[in-house]
Tab-separated table of C-alpha atoms and ligand atoms in Angstrom:
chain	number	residue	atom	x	y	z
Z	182	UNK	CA	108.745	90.301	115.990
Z	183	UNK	CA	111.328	90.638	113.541
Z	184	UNK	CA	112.034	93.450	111.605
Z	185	UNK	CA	115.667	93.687	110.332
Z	186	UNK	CA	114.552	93.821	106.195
Z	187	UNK	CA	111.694	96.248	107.238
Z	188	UNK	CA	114.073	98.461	109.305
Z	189	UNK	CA	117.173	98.564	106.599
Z	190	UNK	CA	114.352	99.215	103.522
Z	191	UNK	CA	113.186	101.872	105.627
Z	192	UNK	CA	116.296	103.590	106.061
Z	193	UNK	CA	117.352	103.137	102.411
Z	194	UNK	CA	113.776	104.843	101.489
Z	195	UNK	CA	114.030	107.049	103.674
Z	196	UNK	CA	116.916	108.660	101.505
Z	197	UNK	CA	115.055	107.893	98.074
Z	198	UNK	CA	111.928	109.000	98.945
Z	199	UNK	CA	110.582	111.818	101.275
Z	200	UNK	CA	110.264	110.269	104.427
Z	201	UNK	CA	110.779	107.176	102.610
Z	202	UNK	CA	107.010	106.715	102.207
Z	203	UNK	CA	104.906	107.862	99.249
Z	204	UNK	CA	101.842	108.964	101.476
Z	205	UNK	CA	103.025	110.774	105.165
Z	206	UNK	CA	100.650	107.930	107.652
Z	207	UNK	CA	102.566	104.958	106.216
Z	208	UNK	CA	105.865	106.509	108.133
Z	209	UNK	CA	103.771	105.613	111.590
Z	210	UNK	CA	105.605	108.701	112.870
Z	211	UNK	CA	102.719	109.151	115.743
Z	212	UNK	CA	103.383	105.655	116.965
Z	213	UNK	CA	107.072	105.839	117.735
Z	214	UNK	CA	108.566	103.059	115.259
Z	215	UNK	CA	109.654	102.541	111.926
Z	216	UNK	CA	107.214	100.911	109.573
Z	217	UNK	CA	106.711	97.438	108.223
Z	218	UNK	CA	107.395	96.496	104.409
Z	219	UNK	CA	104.616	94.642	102.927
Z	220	UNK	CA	105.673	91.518	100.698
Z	221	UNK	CA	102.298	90.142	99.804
Z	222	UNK	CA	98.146	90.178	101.541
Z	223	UNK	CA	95.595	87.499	101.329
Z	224	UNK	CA	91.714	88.199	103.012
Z	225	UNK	CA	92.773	89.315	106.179
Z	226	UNK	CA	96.379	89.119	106.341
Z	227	UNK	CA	99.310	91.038	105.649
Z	228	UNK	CA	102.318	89.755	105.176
Z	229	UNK	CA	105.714	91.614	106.170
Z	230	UNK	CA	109.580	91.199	104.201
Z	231	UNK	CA	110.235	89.774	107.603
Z	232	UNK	CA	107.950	86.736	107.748
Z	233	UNK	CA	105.786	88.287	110.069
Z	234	UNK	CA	102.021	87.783	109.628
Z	235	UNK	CA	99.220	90.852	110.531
Z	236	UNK	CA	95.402	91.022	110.744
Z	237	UNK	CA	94.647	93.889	108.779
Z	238	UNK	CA	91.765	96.876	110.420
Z	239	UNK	CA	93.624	99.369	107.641
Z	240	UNK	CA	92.485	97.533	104.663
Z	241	UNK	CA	94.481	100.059	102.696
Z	242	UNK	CA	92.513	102.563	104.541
Z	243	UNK	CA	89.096	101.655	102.796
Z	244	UNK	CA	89.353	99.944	100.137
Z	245	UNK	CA	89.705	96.789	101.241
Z	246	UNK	CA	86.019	95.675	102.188
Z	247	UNK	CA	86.276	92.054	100.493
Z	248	UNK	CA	89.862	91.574	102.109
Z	249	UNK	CA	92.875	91.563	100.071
Z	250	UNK	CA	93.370	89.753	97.031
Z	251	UNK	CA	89.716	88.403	96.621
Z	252	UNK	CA	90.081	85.661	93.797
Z	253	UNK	CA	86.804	86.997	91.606
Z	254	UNK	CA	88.078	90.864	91.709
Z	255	UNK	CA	91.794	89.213	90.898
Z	256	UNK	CA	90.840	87.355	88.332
Z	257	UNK	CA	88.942	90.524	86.340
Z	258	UNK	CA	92.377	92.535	86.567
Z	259	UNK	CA	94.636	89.742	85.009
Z	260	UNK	CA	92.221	89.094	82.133
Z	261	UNK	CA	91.888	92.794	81.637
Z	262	UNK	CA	96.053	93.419	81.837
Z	263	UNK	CA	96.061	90.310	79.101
Z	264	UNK	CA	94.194	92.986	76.918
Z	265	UNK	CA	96.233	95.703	77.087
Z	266	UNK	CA	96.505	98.274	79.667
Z	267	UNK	CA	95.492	101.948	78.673
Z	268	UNK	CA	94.132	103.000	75.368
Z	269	UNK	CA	93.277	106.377	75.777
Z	270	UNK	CA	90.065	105.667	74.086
Z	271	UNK	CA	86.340	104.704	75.430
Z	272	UNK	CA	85.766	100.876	76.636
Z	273	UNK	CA	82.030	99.035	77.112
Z	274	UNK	CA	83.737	98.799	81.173
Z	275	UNK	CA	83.508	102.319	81.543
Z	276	UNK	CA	79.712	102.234	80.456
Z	277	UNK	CA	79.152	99.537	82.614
Z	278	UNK	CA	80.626	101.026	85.811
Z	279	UNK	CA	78.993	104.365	85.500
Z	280	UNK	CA	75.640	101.998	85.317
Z	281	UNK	CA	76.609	100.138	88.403
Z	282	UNK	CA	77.111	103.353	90.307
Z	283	UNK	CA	74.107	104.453	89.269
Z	284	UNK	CA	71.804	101.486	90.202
Z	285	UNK	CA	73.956	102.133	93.451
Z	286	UNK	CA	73.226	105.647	94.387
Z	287	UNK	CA	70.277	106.380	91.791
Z	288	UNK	CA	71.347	110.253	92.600
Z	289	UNK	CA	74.064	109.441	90.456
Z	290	UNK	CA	72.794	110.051	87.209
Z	291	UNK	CA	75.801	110.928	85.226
Z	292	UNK	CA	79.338	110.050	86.634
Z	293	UNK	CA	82.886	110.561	85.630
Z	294	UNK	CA	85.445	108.095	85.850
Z	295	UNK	CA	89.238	109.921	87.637
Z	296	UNK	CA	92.139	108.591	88.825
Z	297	UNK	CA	92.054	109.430	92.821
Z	298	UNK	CA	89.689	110.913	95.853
Z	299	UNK	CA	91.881	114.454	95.544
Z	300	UNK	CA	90.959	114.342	92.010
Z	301	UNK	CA	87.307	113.236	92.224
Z	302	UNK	CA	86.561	116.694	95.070
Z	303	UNK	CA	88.859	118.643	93.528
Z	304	UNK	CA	86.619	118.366	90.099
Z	305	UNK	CA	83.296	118.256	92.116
Z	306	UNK	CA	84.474	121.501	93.522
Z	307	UNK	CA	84.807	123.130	90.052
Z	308	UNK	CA	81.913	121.578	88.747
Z	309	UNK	CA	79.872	123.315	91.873
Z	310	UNK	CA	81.489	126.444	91.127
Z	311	UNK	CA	81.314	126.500	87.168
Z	312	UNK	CA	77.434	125.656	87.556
Z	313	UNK	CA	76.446	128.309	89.952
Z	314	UNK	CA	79.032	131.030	89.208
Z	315	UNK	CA	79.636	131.291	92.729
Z	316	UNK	CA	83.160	131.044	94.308
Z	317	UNK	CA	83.285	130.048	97.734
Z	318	UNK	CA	82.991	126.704	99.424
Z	319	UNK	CA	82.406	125.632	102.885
Z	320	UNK	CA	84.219	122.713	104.435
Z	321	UNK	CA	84.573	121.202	107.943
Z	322	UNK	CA	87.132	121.318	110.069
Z	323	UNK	CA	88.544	117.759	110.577
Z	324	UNK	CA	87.077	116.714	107.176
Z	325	UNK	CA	89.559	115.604	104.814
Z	326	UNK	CA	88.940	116.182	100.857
Z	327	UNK	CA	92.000	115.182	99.723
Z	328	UNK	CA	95.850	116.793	98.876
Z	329	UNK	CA	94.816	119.571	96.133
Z	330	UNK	CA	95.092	123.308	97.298
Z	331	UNK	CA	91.874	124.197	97.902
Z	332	UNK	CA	90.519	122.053	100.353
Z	333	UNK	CA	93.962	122.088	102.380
Z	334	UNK	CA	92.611	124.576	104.406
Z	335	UNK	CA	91.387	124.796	107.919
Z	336	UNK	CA	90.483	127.354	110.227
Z	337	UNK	CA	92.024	129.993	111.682
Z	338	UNK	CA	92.340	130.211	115.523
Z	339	UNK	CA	89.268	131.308	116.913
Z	340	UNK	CA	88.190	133.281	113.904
Z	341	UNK	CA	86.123	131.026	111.840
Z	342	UNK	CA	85.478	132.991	109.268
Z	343	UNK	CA	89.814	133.544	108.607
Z	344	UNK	CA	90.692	130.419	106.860
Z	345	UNK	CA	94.575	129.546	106.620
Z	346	UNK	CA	96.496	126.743	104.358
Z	347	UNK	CA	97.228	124.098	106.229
Z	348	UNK	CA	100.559	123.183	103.880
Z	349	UNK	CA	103.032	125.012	103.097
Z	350	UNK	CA	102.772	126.108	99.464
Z	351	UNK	CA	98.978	126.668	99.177
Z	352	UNK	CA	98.845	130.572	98.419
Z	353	UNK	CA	96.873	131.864	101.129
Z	354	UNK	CA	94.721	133.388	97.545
Z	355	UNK	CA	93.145	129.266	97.608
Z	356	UNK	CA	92.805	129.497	101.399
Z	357	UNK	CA	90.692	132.295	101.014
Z	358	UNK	CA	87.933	130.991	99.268
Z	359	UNK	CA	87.537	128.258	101.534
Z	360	UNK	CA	85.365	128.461	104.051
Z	361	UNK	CA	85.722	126.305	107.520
Z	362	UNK	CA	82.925	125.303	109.967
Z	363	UNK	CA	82.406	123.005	112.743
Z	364	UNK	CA	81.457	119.494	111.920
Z	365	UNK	CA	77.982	119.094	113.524
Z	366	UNK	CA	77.562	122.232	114.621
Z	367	UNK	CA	75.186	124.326	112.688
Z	368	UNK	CA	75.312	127.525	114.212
Z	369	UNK	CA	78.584	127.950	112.433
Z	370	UNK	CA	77.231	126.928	109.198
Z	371	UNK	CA	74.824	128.934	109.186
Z	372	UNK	CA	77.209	132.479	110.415
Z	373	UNK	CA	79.145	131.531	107.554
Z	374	UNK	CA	76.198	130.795	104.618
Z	375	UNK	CA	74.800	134.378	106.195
Z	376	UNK	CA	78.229	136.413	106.243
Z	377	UNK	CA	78.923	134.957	102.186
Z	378	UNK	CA	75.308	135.393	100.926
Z	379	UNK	CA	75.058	134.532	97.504
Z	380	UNK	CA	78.831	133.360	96.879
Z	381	UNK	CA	78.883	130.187	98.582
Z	382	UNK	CA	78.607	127.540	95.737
Z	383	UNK	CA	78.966	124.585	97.611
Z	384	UNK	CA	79.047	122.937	101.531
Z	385	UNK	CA	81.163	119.862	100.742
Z	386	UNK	CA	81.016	117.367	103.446
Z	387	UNK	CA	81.766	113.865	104.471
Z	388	UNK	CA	78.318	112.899	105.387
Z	389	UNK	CA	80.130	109.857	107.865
Z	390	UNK	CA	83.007	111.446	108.937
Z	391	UNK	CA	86.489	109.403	109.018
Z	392	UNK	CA	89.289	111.179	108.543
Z	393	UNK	CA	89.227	112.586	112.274
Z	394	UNK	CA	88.461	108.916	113.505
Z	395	UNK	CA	84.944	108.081	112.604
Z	396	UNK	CA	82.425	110.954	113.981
Z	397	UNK	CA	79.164	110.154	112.842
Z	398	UNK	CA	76.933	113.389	112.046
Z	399	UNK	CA	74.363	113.980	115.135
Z	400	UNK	CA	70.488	113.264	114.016
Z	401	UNK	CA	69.650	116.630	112.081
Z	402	UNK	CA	72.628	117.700	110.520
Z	403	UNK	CA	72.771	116.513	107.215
Z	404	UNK	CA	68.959	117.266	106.962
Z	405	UNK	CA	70.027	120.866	108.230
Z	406	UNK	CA	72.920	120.958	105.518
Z	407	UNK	CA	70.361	119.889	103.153
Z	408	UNK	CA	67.933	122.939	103.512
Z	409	UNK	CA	70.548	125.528	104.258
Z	410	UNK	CA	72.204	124.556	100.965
Z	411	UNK	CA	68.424	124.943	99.118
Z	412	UNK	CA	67.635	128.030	100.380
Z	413	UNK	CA	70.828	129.724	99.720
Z	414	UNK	CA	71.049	127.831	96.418
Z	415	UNK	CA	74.563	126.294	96.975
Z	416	UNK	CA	74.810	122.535	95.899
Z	417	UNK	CA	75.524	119.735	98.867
Z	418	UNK	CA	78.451	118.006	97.775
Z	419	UNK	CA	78.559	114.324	100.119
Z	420	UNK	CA	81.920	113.937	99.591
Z	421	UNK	CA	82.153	109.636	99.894
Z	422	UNK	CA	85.757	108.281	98.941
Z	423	UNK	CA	84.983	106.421	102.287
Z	424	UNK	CA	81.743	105.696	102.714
Z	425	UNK	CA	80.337	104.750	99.197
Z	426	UNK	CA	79.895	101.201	99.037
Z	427	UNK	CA	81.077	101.338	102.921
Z	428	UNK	CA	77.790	101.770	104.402
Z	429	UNK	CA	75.811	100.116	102.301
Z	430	UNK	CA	75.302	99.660	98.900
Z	431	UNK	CA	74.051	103.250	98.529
Z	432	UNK	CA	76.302	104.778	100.604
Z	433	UNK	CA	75.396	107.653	102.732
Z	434	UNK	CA	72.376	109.091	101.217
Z	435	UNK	CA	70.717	105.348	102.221
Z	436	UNK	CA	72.386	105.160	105.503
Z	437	UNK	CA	71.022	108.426	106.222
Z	438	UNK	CA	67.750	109.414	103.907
Z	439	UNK	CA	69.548	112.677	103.192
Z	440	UNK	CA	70.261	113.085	98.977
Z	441	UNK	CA	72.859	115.581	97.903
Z	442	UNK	CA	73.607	117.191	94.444
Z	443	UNK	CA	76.560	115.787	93.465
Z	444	UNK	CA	78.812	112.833	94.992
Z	445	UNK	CA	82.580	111.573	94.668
Z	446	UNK	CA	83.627	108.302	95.154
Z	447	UNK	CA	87.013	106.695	95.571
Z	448	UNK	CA	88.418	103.629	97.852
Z	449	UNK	CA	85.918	100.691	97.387
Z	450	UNK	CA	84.891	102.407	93.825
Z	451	UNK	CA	87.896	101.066	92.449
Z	452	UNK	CA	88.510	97.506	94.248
Z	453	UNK	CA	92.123	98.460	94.792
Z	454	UNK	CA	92.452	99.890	91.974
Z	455	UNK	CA	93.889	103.951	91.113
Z	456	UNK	CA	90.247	104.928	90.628
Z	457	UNK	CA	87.523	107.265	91.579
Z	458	UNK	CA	84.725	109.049	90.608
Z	459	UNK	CA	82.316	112.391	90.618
Z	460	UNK	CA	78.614	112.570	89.776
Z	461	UNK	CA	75.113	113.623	90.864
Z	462	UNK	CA	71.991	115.327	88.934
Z	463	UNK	CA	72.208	115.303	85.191
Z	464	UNK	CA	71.975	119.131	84.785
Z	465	UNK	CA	74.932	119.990	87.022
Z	466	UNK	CA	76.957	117.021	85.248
Z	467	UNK	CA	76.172	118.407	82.140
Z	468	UNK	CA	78.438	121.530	82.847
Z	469	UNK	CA	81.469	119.251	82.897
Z	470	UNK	CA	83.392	119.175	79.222
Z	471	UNK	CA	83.223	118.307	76.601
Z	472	UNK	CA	79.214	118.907	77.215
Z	473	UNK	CA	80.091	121.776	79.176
Z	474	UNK	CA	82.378	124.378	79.699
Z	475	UNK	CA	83.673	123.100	83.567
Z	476	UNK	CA	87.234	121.447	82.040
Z	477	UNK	CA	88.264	118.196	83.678
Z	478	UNK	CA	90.358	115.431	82.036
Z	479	UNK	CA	92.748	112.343	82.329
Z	480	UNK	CA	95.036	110.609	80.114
Z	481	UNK	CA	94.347	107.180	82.812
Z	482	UNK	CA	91.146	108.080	83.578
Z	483	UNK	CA	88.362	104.932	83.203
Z	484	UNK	CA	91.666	102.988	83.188
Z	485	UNK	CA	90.300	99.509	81.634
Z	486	UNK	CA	92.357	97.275	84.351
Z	487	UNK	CA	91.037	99.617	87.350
Z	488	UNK	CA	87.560	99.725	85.709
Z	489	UNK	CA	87.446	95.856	85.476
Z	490	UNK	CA	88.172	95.666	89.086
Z	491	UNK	CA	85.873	98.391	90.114
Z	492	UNK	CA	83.076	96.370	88.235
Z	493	UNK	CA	84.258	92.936	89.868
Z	494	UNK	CA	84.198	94.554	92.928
Z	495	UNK	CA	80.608	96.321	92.851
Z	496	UNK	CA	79.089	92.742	91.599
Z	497	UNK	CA	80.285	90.965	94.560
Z	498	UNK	CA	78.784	93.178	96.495
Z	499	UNK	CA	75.479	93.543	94.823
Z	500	UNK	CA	75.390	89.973	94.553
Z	501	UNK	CA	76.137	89.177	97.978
Z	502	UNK	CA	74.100	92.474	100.241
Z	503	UNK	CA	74.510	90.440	103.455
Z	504	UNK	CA	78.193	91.237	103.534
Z	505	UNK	CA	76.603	94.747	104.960
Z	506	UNK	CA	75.172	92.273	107.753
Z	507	UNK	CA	77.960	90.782	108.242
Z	508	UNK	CA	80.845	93.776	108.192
Z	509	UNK	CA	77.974	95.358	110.381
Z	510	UNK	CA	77.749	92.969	113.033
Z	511	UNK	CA	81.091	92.298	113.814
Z	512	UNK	CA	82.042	95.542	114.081
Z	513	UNK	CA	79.546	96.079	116.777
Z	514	UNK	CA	81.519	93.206	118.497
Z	515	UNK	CA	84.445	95.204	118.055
Z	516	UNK	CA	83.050	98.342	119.253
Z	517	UNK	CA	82.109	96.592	122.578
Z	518	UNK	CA	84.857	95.184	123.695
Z	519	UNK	CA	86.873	98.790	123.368
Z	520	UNK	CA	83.606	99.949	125.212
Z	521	UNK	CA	84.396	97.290	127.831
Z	522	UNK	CA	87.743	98.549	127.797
Z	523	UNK	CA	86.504	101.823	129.065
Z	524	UNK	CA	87.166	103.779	125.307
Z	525	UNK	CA	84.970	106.760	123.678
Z	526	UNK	CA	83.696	104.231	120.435
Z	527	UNK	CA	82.018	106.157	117.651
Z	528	UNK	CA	81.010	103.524	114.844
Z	529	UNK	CA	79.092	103.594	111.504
Z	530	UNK	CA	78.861	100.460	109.809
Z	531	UNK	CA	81.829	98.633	109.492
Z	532	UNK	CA	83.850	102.082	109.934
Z	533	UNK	CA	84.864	102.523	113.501
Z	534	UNK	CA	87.139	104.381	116.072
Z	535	UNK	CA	88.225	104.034	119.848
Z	536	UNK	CA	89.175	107.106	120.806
Z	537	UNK	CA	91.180	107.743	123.854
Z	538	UNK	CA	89.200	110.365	125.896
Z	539	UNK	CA	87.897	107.915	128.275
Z	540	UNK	CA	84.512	108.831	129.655
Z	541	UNK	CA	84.362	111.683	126.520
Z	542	UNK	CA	82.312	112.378	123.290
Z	543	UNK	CA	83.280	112.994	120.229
Z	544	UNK	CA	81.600	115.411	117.956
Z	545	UNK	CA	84.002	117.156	115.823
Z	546	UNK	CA	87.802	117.727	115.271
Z	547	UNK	CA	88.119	119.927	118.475
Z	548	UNK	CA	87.021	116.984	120.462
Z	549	UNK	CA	89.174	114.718	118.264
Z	550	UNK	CA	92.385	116.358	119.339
Z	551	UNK	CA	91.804	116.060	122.953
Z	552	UNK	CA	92.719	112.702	122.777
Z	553	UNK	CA	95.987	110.688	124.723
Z	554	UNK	CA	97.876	110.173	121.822
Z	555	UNK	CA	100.926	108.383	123.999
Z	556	UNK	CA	98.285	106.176	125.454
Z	557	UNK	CA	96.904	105.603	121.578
Z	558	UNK	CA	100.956	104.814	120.600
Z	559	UNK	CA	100.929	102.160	123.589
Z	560	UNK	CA	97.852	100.629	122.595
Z	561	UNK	CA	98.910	100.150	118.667
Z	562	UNK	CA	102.308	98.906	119.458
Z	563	UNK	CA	100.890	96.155	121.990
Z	564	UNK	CA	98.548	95.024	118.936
Z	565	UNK	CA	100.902	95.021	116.377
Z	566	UNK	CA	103.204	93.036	118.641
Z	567	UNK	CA	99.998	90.270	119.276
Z	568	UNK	CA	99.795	90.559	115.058
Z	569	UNK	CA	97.273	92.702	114.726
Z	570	UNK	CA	97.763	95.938	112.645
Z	571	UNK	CA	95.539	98.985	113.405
Z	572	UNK	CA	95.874	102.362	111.632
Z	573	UNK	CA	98.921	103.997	113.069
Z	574	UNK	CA	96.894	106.986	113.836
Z	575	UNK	CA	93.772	107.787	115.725
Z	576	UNK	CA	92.934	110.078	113.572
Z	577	UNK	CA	92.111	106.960	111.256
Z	578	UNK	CA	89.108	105.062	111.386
Z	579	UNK	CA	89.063	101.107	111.381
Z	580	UNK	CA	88.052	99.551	108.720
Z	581	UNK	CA	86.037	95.750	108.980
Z	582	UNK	CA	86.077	93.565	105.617
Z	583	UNK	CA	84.358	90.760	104.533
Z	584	UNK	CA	87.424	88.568	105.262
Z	585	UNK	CA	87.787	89.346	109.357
Z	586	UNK	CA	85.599	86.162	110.560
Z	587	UNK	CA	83.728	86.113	113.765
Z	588	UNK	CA	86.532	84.250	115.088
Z	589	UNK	CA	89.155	86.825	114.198
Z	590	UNK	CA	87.292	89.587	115.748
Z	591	UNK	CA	86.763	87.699	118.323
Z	592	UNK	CA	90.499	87.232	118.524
Z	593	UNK	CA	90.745	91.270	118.356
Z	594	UNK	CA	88.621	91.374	121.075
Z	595	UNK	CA	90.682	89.731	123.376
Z	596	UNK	CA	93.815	91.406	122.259
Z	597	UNK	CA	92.158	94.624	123.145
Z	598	UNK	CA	90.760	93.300	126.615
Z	599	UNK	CA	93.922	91.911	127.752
Z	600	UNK	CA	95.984	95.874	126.586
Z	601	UNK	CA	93.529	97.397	129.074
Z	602	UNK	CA	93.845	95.023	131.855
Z	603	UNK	CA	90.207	93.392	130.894
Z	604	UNK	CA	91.726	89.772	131.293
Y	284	LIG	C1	90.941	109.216	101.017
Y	284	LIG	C2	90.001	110.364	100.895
Y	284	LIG	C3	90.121	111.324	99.871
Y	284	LIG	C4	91.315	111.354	98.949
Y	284	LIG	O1	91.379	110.236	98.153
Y	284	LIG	P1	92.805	109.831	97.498
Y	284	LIG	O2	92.467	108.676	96.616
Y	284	LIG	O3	93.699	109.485	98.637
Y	284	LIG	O4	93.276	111.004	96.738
Y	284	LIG	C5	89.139	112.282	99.741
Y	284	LIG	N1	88.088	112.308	100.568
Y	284	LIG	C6	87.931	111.429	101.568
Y	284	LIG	C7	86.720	111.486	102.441
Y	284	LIG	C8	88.897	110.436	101.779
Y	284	LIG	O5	88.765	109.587	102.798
């Protein structure tokens, strides 16, 4: 493998930008090497400033569920660039999106259109709190809601009520409001709904979670979530920059029967695209301005050239619901051969993670943690050396598109067998 251009762009970004990457995972600083410049993707394939070719499982870590550069969702971006690029002023595309989300996740009966995931919570979080006057939230440890303050938070050693930034330069003021419990554990939910009666105004939650590797919730806990949330009358936010349009067309609240009050989307929403979006039951939506008094806003907000390819996106899907099936199936085929390969697999869909705790479960971030992260470094180095690019994390989930072919995966499969000594 050649990396010469990656390895002197690196070091010239590297004094340009902070860490010379504009989001901390693309420096692959847990994997012990510098990373690979992207010149151009097509379906599956990435391709490197050095010539070198990848099959991509980070599909820009979610969005990608068609594979890169799908001609249809290509197509809709150049025709809407060729009519100019930001007006600042309502388009018919913006209409028809929030309609397509809809018919997607009928809970969604009004939506607004932002730019990113942090920007879709952080408004659903204000929203939640303008509508029930209440100020705290509850979040899970090993859920991740984005960059802004708030929800930077996690717990504090042992003390789960004591929550503590988890940047620098989040007042420990933010912190405080913020509320951590223990994904799929509802004993710690429920201390924390009883210690803050009447102030929680939310439990936001990623109803799949995949931002710890995937860690599916355990049969009862959404529906627990649910009626907790009722009876102390805090909203549910599902918090789905991942798995809306992941799981299915209707995202978590069809993959799992559980509805919540209000929803953000992100990733897939925006078929590449800087785009995302909040929404849920009319009468909480209708706190947001200028209806309401919540304040949220956006000078590039229902962008016309994202919006196209949001729409483009969402079509092929709706047109085509077997790509579920298909993303489905062959990351079951996936998941089995890191079974083989004697790997803890947790999977959801086409969202999956091999986690190294051989022999172990995992349930929530604790159990997360207690995996080999040299032996995880060993294992993505040996793939990317066979081509094959896995997120540089295992914290990450990975992600199956459209474009990875039985073949491929089967490909994968072997790479993976022949790492652990399998062939
Ligand atoms: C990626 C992600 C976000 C943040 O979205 P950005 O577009 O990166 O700001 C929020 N929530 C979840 C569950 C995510 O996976």
């Amino acid at each position: 493998m050649k990396c010469d251009k990656s390895e002197q762009l690196f070091q010239k970004a590297r004094r340009l930008i902070p860490g010379g990457v504009n989001s901390p995972v693309r420096a692959f600083g847990a994997v012990g090497r510098h990373p690979f410049f992207v010149e151009r993707a097509q379906g599956p394939w990435l391709y490197d400033v050095d010539g070198s070719r990848y099959l991509d499982y980070v599909c820009s870590w979610g969005p990608g569920i068609l594979g890169h550069a799908h001609p249809q969702v290509v197509d809709a971006v150049q025709r809407a660039c060729a009519g100019g690029l930001t007006f600042g002023a309502p388009t018919a595309g913006e209409v028809e999106l929030a309609e397509l989300i809809g018919a997607c996740v009928p809970d969604v009966e009004m939506v607004r259109l932002v730019s990113s995931g942090t920007e879709a919570v952080m408004s659903a979080v204000r929203v939640a709190r303008g509508y029930t006057g209440r100020e705290k939230i509850v979040k899970f440890a090993g859920n991740y809601h984005g960059h802004s303050d708030g929800l930077l938070v996690k717990a504090g050693s042992g003390l789960m009520t004591q929550s503590v930034p988890d940047s620098a330069g989040v007042p420990p003021g933010y912190a405080a409001s913020t509320l951590t419990a223990v994904y799929n554990d509802e004993a710690s939910v429920r201390a924390l709904m009883e210690e803050n009666h009447g102030q929680v105004a939310a439990v936001v939650v990623e109803p799949v979670a995949a931002n710890m590797g995937v860690v599916p919730p355990k049969k009862g806990f959404l529906e627990f979530l649910r009626r907790i949330t009722k009876e102390k009358s805090s909203l549910l936010i599902f918090d789905e920059v991942i798995t809306g349009f992941r799981l299915g067309l209707g995202g978590a609240s069809e993959y799992t029967g559980v509805h919540a009050d209000l929803y953000t989307f992100g990733k897939i929403v925006g078929g590449g695209m800087p785009l995302a979006a909040y929404g849920g039951r009319r009468d909480i939506m209708s706190s947001v301005a200028p209806l309401g008094a919540v304040y949220q806003a956006g000078t590039l907000s229902g962008n016309p050239v994202a919006v196209a390819a949001g729409i483009a996106t969402l079509k092929i899907l709706m047109d085509d619901p077997d790509i579920y099936e298909r993303i489905d199936r062959r990351a079951r085929t996936l998941a089995a051969a890191y079974r083989s390969a004697g790997l803890t697999v947790n999977r959801a869909g086409s969202l999956l993670s091999a986690f190294f705790v051989p022999g172990g479960q995992v349930e929530n971030y604790e159990d997360a943690c207690r995996c080999d992260r040299e032996a995880f470094a060993d294992y993505f180095r040996h793939m990317l050396e066979r081509g094959i690019y896995v997120a540089p994390s295992q914290f990450e989930a990975m992600f199956v598109s459209d474009a990875h072919s039985d073949e491929l995966i089967g490909e994968t499969s072997r790479a993976v067998a022949a790492h652990f000594g399998g062939i």
